[in-house]
PDB file of C-alpha atoms and ligand atoms in Angstrom:
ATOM      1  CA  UNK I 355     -42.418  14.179  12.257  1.00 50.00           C
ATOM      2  CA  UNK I 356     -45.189  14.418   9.774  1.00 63.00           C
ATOM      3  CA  UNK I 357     -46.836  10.889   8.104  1.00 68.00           C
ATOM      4  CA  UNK I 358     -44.793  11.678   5.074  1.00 64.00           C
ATOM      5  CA  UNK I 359     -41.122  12.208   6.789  1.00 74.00           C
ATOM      6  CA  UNK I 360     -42.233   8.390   8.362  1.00 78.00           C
ATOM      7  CA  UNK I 361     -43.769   6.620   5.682  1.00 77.00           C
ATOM      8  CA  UNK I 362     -40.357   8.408   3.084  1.00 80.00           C
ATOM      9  CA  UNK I 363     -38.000   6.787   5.973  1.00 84.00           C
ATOM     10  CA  UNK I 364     -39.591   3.291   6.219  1.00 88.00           C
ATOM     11  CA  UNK I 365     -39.625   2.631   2.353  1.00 87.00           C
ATOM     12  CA  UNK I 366     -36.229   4.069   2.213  1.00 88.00           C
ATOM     13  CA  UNK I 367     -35.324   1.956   4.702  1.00 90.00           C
ATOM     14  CA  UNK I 368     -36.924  -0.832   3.586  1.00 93.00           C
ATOM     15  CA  UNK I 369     -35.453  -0.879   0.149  1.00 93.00           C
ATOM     16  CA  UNK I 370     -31.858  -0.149   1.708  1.00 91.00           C
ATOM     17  CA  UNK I 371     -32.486  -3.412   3.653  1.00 93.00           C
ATOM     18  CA  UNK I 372     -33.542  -6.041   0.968  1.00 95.00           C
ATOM     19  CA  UNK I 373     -32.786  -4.205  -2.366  1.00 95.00           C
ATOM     20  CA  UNK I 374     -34.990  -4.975  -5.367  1.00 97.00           C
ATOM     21  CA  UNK I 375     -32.906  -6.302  -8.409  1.00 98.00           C
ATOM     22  CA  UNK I 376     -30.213  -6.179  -6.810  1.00 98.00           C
ATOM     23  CA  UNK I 377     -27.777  -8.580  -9.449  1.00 97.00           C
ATOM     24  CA  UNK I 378     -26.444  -8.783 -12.859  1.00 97.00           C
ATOM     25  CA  UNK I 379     -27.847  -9.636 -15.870  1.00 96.00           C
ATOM     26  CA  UNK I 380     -25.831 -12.355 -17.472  1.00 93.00           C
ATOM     27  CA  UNK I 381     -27.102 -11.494 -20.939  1.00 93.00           C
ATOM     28  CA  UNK I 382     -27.588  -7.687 -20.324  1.00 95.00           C
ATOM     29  CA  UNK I 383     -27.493  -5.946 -23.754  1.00 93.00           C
ATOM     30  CA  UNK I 384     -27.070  -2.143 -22.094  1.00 94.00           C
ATOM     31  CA  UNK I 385     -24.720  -1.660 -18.791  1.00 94.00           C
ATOM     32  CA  UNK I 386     -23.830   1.666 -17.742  1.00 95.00           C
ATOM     33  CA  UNK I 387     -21.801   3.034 -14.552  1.00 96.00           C
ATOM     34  CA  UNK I 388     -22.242   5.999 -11.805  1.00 96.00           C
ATOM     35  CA  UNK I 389     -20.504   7.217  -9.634  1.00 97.00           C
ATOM     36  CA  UNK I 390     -21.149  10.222  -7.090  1.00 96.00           C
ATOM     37  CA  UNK I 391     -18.216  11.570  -5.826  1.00 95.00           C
ATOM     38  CA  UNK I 392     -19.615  13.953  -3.428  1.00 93.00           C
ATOM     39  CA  UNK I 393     -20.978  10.648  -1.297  1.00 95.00           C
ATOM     40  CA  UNK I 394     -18.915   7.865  -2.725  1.00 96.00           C
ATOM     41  CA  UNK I 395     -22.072   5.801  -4.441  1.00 97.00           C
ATOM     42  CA  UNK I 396     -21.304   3.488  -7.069  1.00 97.00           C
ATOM     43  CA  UNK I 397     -23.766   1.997  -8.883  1.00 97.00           C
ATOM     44  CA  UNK I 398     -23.593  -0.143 -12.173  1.00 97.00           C
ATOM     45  CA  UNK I 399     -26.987  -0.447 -14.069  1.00 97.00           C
ATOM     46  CA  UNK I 400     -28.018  -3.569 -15.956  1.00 97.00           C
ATOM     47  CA  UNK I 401     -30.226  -3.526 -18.589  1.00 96.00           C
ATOM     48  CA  UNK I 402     -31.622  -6.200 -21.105  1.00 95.00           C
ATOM     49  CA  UNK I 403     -33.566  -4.236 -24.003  1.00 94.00           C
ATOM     50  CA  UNK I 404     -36.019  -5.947 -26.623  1.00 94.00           C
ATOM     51  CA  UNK I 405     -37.816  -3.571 -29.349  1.00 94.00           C
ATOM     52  CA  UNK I 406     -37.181  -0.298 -27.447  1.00 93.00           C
ATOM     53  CA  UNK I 407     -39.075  -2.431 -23.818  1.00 96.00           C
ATOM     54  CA  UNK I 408     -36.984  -2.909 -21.105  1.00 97.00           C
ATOM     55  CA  UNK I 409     -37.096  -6.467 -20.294  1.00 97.00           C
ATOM     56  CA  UNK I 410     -34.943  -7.045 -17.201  1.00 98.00           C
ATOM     57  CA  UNK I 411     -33.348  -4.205 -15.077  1.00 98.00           C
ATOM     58  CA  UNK I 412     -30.727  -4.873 -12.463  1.00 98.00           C
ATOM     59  CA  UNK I 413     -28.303  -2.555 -10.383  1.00 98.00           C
ATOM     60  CA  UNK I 414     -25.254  -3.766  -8.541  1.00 98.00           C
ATOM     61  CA  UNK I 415     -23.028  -1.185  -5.728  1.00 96.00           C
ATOM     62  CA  UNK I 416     -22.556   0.237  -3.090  1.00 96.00           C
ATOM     63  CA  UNK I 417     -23.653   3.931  -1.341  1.00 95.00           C
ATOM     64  CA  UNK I 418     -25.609   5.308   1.071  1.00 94.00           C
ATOM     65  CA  UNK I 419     -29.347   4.322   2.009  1.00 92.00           C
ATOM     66  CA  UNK I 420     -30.583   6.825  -0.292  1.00 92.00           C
ATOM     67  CA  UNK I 421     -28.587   5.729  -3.393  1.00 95.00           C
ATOM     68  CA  UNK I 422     -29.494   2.475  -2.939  1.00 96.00           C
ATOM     69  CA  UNK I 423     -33.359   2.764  -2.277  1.00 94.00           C
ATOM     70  CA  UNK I 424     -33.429   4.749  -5.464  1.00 94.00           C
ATOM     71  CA  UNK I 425     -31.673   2.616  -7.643  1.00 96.00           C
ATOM     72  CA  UNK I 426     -33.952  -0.445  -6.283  1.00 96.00           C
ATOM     73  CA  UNK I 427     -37.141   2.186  -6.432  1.00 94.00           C
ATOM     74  CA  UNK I 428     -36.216   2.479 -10.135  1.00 95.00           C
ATOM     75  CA  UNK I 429     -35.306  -1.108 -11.369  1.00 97.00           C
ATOM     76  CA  UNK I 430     -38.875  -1.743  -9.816  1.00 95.00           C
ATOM     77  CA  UNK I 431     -40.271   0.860 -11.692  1.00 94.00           C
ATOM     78  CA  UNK I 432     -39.054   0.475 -14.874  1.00 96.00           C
ATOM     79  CA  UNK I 433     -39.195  -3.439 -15.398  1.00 97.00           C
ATOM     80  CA  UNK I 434     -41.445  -3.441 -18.160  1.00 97.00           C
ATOM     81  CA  UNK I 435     -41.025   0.691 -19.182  1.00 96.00           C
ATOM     82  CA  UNK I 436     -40.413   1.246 -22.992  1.00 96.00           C
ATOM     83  CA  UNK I 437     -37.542   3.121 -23.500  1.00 94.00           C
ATOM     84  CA  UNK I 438     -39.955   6.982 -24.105  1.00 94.00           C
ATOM     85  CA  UNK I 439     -41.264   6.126 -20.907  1.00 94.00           C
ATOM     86  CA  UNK I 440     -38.191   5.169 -19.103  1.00 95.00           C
ATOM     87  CA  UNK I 441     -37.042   8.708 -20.511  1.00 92.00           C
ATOM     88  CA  UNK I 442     -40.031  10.728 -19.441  1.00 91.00           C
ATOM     89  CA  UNK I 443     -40.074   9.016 -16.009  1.00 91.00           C
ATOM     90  CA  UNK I 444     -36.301  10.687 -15.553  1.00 91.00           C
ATOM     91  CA  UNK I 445     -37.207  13.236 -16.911  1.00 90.00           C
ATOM     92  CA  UNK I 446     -40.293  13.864 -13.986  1.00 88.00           C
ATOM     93  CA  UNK I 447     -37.728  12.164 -11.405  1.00 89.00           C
ATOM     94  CA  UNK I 448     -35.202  14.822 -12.681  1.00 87.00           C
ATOM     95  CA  UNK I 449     -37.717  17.870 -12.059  1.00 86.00           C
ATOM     96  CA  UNK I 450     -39.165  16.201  -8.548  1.00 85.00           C
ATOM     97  CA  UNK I 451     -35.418  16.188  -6.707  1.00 85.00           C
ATOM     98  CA  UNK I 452     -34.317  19.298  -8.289  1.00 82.00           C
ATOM     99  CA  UNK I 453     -37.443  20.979  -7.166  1.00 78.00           C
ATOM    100  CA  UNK I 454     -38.611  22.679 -10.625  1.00 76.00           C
ATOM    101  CA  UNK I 455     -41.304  20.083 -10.709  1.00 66.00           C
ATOM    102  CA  UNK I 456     -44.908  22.306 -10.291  1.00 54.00           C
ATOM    103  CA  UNK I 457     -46.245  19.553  -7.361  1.00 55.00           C
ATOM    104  CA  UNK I 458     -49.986  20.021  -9.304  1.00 49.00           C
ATOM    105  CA  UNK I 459     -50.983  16.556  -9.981  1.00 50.00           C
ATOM    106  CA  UNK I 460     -49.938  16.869 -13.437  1.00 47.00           C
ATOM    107  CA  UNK I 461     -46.628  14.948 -13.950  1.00 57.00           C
ATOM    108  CA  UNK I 462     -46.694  10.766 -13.135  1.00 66.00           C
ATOM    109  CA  UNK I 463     -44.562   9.351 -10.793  1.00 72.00           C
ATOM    110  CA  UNK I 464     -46.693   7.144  -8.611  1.00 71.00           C
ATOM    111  CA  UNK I 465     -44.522   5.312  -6.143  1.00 75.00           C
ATOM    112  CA  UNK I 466     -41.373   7.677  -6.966  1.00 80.00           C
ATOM    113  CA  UNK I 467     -43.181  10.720  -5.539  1.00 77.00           C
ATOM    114  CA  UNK I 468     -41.645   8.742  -2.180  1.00 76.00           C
ATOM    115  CA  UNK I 469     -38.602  10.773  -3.081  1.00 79.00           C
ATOM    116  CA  UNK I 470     -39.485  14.096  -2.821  1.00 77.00           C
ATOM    117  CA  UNK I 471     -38.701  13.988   0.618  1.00 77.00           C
ATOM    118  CA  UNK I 472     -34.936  13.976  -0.671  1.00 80.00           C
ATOM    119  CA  UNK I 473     -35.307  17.698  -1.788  1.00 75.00           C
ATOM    120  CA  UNK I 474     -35.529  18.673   1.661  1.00 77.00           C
ATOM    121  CA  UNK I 475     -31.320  17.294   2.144  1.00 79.00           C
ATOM    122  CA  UNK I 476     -29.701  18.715  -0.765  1.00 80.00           C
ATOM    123  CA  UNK I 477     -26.894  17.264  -0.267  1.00 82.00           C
ATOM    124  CA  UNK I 478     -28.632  13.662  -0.964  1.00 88.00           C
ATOM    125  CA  UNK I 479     -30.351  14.704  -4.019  1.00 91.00           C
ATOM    126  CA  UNK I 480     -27.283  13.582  -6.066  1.00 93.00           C
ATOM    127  CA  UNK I 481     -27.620  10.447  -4.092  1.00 94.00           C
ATOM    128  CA  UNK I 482     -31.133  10.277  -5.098  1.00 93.00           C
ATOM    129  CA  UNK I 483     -30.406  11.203  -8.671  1.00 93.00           C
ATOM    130  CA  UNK I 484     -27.223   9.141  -9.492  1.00 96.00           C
ATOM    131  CA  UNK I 485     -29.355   5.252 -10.468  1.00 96.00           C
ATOM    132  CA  UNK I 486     -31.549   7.988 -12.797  1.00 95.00           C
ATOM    133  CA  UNK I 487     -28.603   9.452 -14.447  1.00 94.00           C
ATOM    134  CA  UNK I 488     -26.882   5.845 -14.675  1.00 96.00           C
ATOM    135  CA  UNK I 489     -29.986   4.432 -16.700  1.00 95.00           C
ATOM    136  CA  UNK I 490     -30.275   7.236 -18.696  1.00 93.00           C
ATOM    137  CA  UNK I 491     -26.837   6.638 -19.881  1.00 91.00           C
ATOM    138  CA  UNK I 492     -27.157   3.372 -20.649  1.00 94.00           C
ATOM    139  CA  UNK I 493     -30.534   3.632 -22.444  1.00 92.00           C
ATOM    140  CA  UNK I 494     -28.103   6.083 -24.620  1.00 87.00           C
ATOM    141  CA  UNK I 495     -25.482   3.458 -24.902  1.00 73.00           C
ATOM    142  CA  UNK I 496     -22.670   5.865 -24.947  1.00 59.00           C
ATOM    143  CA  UNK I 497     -20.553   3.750 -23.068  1.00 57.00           C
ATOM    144  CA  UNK I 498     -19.388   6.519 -20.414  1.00 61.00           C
ATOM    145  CA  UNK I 499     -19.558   6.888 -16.672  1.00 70.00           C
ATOM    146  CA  UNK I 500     -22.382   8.528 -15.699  1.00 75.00           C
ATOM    147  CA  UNK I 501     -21.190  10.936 -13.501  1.00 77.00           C
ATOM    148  CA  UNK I 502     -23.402  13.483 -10.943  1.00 77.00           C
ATOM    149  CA  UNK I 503     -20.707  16.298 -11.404  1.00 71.00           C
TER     150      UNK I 503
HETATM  151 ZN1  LIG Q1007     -25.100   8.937  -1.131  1.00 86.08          ZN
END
């Protein structure tokens, strides 16, 4: 196993164990829902927004390891994100599981670049993706499921 495939599964693991923000927000101004059917995640995204900044981020569910290091991956990550950067940061998340990113230094993910390692299990990268797609549809406010079909 290479120092990668160790260091992905101990900060997946990690996260599964003690998720970060994992809660509501009592005065949450954005909530969105996801739901992968292919691996039964559910995950339901709080957000509290203030001039276009995301103030507080939560996530509540249940899923697999992977969904759940994600989501708590991202809530970490985006505490503090205005909403362009939450968008571009899904949109390099987005590229990195689905494998079109370019891998040349160019894109910023920092701490997120952890889940590369997903690409190599397609069948998780929906579980990877589903907190991303969840956020994303709450940051649009439409009010809808997000959904990974
Ligand atoms: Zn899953």
């Amino acid at each position: 196993m290479s120092d990668l495939d160790e260091l992905y599964q101990e900060v997946i693991l990690d996260h599964n164990k003690s998720p970060r923000n994992f809660r509501t927000i009592e005065n949450a101004n954005r909530k969105a829902e996801g739901y992968n059917p292919l691996c039964g995640d559910q995950v339901t995204v709080y957000l509290k927004l203030e001039n276009g900044v995301i103030k507080d981020i939560s996530f509540q569910g249940s899923g697999c390891a992977i969904s759940k290091a994600s989501a708590s991956m991202m809530t970490s990550e985006l505490k503090g994100k205005t909403e362009a950067e939450a968008h571009g940061l899904f949109e390099n998340v987005h590229r990195m599981l689905t494998g079109e990113s370019a891998h040349d230094g160019s894109e910023k993910i920092g701490k997120l670049a952890i889940l590369s390692g997903v690409c190599k299990f397609p069948a998780r990268v929906k579980c990877a993706s589903l907190a991303w797609h969840t956020v994303n549809s709450a940051l649009k406010d439409r009010g809808e499921v997000a959904s990974t079909e």
